[in-house]
Short mmCIF file of C-alpha atoms and ligand atoms in Angstrom, two decimals:
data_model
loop_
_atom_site.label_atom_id
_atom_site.label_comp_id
_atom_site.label_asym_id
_atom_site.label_seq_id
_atom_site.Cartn_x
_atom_site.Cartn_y
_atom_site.Cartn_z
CA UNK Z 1 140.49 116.19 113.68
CA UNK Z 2 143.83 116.73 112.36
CA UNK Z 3 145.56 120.16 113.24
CA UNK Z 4 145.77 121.20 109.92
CA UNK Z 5 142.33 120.51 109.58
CA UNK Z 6 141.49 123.03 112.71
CA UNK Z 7 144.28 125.60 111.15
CA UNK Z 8 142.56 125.39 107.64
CA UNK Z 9 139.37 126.11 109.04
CA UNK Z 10 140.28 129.13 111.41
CA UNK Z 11 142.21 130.28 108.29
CA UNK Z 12 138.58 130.59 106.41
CA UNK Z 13 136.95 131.31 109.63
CA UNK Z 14 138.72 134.13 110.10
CA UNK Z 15 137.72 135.25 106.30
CA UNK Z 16 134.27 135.14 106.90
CA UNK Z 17 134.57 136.91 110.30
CA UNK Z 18 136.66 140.04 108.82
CA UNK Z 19 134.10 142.05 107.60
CA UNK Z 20 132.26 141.67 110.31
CA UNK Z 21 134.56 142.70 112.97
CA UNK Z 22 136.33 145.36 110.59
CA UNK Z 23 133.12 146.48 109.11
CA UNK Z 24 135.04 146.20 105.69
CA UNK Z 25 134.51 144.00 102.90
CA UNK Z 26 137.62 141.54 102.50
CA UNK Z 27 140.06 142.25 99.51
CA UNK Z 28 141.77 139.46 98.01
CA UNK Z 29 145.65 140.13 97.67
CA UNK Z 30 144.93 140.52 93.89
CA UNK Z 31 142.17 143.43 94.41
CA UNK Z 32 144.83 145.32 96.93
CA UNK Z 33 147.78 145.06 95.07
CA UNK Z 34 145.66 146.38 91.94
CA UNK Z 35 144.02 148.89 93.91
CA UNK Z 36 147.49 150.25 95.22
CA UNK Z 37 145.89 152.72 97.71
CA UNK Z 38 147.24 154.43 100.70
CA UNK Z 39 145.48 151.92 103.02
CA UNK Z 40 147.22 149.17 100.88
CA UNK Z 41 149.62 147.81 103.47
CA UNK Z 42 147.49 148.67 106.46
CA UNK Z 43 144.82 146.49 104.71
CA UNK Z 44 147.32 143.23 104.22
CA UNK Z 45 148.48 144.11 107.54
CA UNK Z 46 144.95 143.60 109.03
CA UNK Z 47 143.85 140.34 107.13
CA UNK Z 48 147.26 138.67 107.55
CA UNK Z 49 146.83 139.66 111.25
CA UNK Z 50 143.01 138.15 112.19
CA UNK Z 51 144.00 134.96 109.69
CA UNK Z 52 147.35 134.11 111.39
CA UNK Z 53 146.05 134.30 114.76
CA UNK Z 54 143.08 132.35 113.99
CA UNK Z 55 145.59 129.91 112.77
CA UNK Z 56 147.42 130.24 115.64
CA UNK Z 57 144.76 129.64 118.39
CA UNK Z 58 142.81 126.78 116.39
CA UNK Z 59 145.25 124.20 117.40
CA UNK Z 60 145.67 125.67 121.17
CA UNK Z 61 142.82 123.76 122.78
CA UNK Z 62 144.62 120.30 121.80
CA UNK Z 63 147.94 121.41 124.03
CA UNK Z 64 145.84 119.31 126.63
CA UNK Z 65 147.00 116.07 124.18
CA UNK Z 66 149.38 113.59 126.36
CA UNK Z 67 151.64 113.44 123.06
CA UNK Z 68 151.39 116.67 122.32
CA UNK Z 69 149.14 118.32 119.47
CA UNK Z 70 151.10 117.40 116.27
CA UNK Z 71 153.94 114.85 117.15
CA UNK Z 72 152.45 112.42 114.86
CA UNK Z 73 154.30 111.77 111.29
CA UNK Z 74 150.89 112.53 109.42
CA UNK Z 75 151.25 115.67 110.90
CA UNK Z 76 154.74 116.90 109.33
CA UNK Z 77 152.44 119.57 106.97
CA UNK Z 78 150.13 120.91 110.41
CA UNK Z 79 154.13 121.68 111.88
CA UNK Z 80 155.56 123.16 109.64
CA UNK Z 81 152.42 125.52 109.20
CA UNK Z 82 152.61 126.57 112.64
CA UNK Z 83 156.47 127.53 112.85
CA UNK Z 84 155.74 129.25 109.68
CA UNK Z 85 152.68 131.26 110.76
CA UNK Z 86 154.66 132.25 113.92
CA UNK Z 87 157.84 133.03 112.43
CA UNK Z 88 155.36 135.57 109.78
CA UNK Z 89 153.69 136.85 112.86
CA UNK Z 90 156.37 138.12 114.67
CA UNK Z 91 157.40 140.15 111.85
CA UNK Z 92 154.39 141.32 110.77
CA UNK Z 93 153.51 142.20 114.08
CA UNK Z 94 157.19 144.06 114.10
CA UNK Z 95 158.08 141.90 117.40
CA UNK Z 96 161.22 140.29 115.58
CA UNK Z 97 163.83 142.35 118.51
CA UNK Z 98 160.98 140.70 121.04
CA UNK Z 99 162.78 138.10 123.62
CA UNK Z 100 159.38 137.25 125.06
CA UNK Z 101 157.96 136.56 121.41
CA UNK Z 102 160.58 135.12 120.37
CA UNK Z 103 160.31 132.62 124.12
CA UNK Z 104 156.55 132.43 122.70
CA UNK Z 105 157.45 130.92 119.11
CA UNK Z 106 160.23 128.42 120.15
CA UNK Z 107 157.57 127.42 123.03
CA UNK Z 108 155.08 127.10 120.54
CA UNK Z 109 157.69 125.42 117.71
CA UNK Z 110 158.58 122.75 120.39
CA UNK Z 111 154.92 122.23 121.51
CA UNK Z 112 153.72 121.40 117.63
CA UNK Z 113 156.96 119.36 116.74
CA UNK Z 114 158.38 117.26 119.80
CA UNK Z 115 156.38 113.93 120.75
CA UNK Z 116 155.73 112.93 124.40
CA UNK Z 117 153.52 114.39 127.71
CA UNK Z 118 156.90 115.27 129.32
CA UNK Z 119 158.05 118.00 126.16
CA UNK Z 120 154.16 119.32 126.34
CA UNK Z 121 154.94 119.60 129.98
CA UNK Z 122 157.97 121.42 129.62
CA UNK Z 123 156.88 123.53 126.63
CA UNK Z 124 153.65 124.87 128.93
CA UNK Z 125 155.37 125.45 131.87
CA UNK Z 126 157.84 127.65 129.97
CA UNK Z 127 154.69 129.69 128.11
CA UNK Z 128 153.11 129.88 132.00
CA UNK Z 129 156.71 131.36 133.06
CA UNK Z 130 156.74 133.93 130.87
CA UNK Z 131 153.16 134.98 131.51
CA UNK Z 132 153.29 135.33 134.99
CA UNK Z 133 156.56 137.21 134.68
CA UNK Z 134 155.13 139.80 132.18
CA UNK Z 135 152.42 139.73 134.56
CA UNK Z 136 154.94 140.46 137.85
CA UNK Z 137 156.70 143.30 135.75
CA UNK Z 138 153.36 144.61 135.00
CA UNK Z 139 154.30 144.20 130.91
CA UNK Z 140 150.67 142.66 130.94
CA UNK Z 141 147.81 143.28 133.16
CA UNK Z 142 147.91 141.51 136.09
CA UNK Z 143 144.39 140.22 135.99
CA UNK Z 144 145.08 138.43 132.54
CA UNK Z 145 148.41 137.07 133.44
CA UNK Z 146 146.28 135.05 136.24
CA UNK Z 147 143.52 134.05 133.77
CA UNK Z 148 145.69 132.76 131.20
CA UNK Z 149 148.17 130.88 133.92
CA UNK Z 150 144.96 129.37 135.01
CA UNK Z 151 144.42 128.37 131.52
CA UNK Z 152 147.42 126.90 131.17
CA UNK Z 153 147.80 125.03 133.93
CA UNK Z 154 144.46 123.31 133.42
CA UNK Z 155 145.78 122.44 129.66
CA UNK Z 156 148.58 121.37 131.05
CA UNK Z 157 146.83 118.67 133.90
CA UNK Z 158 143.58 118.23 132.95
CA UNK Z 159 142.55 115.08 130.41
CA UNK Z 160 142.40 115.06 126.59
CA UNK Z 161 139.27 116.64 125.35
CA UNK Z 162 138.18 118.36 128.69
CA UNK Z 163 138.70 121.58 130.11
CA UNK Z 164 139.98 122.91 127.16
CA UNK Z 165 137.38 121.77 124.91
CA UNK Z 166 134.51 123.29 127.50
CA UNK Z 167 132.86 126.82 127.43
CA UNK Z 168 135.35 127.46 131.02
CA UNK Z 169 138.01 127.08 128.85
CA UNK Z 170 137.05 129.31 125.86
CA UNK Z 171 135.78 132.18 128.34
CA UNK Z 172 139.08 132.18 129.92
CA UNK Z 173 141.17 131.81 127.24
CA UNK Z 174 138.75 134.59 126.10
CA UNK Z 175 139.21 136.80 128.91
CA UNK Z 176 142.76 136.41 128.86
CA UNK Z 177 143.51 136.92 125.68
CA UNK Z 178 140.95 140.06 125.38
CA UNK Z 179 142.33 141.55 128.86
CA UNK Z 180 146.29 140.98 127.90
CA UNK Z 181 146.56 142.63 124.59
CA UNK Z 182 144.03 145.66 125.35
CA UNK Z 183 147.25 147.17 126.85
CA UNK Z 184 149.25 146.68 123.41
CA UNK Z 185 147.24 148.03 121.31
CA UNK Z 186 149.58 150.54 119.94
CA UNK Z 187 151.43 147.80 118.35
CA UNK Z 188 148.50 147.35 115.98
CA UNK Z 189 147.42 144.40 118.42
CA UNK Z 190 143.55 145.05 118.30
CA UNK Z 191 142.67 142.25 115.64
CA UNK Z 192 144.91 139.64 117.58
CA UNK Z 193 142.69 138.82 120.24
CA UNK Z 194 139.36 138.56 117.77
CA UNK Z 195 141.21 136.22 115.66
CA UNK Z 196 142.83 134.40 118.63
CA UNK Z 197 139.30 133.82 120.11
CA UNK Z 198 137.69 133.12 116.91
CA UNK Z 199 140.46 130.42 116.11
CA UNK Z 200 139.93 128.97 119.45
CA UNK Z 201 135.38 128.68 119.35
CA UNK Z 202 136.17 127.51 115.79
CA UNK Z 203 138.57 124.08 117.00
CA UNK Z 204 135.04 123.32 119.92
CA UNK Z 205 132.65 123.84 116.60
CA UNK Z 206 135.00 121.20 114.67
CA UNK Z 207 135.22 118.94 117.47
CA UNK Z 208 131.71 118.57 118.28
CA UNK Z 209 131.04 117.43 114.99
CA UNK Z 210 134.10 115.09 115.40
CA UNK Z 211 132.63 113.43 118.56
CA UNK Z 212 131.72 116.13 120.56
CA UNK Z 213 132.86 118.50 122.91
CA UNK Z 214 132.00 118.69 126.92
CA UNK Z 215 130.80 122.02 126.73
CA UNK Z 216 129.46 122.32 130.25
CA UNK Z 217 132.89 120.56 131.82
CA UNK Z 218 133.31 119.27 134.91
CA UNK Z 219 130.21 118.04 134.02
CA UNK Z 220 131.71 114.80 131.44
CA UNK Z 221 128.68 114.42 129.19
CA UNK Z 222 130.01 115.74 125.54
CA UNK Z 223 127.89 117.75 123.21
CA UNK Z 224 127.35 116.86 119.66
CA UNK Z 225 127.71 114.02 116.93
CA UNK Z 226 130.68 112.03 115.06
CA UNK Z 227 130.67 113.08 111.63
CA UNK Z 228 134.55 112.93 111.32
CA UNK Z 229 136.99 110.44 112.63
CA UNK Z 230 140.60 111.96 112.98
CA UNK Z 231 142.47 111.29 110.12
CA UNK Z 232 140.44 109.79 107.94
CA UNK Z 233 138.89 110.84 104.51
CA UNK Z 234 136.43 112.92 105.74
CA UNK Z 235 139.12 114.92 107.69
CA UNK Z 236 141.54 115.21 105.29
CA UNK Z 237 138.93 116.41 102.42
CA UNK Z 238 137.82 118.93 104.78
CA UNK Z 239 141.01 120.23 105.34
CA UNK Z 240 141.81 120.24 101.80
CA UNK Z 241 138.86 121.42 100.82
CA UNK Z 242 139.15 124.64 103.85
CA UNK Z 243 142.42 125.64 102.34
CA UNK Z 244 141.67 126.11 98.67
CA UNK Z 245 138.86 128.07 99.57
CA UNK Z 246 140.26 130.17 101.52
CA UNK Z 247 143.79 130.49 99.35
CA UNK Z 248 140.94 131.33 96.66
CA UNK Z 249 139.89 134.01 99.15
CA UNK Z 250 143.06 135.25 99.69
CA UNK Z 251 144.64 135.25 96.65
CA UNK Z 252 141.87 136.24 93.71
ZN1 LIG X 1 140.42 119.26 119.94
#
């Protein structure tokens, strides 16, 4: 599947999961704006939060790509997406004097926009850097800066469609995530992991419809059925039709 296919879906994933990890109903922008409560900006600030990192982590799992996720020309929309969904993060998220976010989004810029296994390489190994230095200067818990180097590593050297796509991959990108940003939650940090994970189990559910995913890796043998070809019709309708309903979430 495309990436902006994955991003379109964690986008309306991450809809339907809101209320019920919030235990709220979700407001469209419309309803919040009209409603112009106290909670109005803490309510934007929570939605914008679980949607963008569901964005974020639905096209992680294909950072195990040779050519990179998105260095293809169809995929000029899926890149620009993802600088702009970082570039809103780190300001929503209030990170914008951040050196290590800021290492994060140029990592991640360069990993969505620059073709060839040599610039994923690079890109990963400077995202594994960083972790296991906020890991050293105990800026993250140690036990979660070794889960996600682990994770990284094995995105950076393991095949296409393998240990990232498998249920090791998810639980430790899980753990990771879920361990490493406990710690922050004073910087209103508690959705990010949900939607990170979500984001992430919603690229395997896509894929195993898309010809399957090896769940149970090392073991090869992939779960589920080819119902979508990358690229073609079928992908691009889903994507298409992903985004309007969620902007029609979102907006009215
Ligand atoms: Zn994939």
């Amino acid at each position: 599947m495309l990436g902006r296919t994955h991003m379109a879906i964690g986008a309306l994933g991450a809809v339907a999961a809101y209320p019920i990890i919030e235990h709220v109903r979700w407001d469209a922008v419309e309803n919040i704006l009209h409603s112009a409560s106290a909670g109005m900006s803490h309510t934007i600030a929570s939605e914008a939060t679980i949607v963008l990192s569901a964005v974020v982590a639905s096209v992680m799992p294909d950072l195990d790509q040779p050519n990179s996720m998105m260095a293809h020309r169809v995929e000029r929309i899926g890149q620009v997406t993802v600088i702009a969904v970082l570039l809103a993060f780190v300001f929503l998220m209030h990170l914008s004097g951040s050196l290590t976010a800021w290492t994060f989004v140029i990592a991640l810029g360069w990993l969505s926009s620059t073709p060839g296994n040599a610039a994923r390489l690079a890109g990963l190994g400077v995202i594994g850097v960083v972790i296991i230095a906020l890991g050293i200067h105990h800026d993250m818990t140690p036990n979660a800066a070794v889960v996600l180097t682990i994770w990284v590593i094995g995105a950076m050297f393991t095949h296409h469609r393998t240990f990232t796509h498998s249920l090791l991959g998810l639980v430790l990108f899980a753990m990771g995530v879920n361990l490493g940003l406990k710690e922050l939650s004073h910087l209103h940090l508690v959705l990010v992991s949900d939607g990170l994970i979500l984001g992430y189990a919603l690229h395997l559910a896509a894929d195993a419809v898309a010809g399957g995913v090896p769940l149970l890796w090392p073991v090869k043998h992939r779960q589920g059925i080819r119902l979508v070809r990358t690229g073609s019709m079928t992908d691009h309708l889903i994507g298409g039709i992903a985004t309007l309903v969620f902007l029609g979430f979102a907006v009215l």
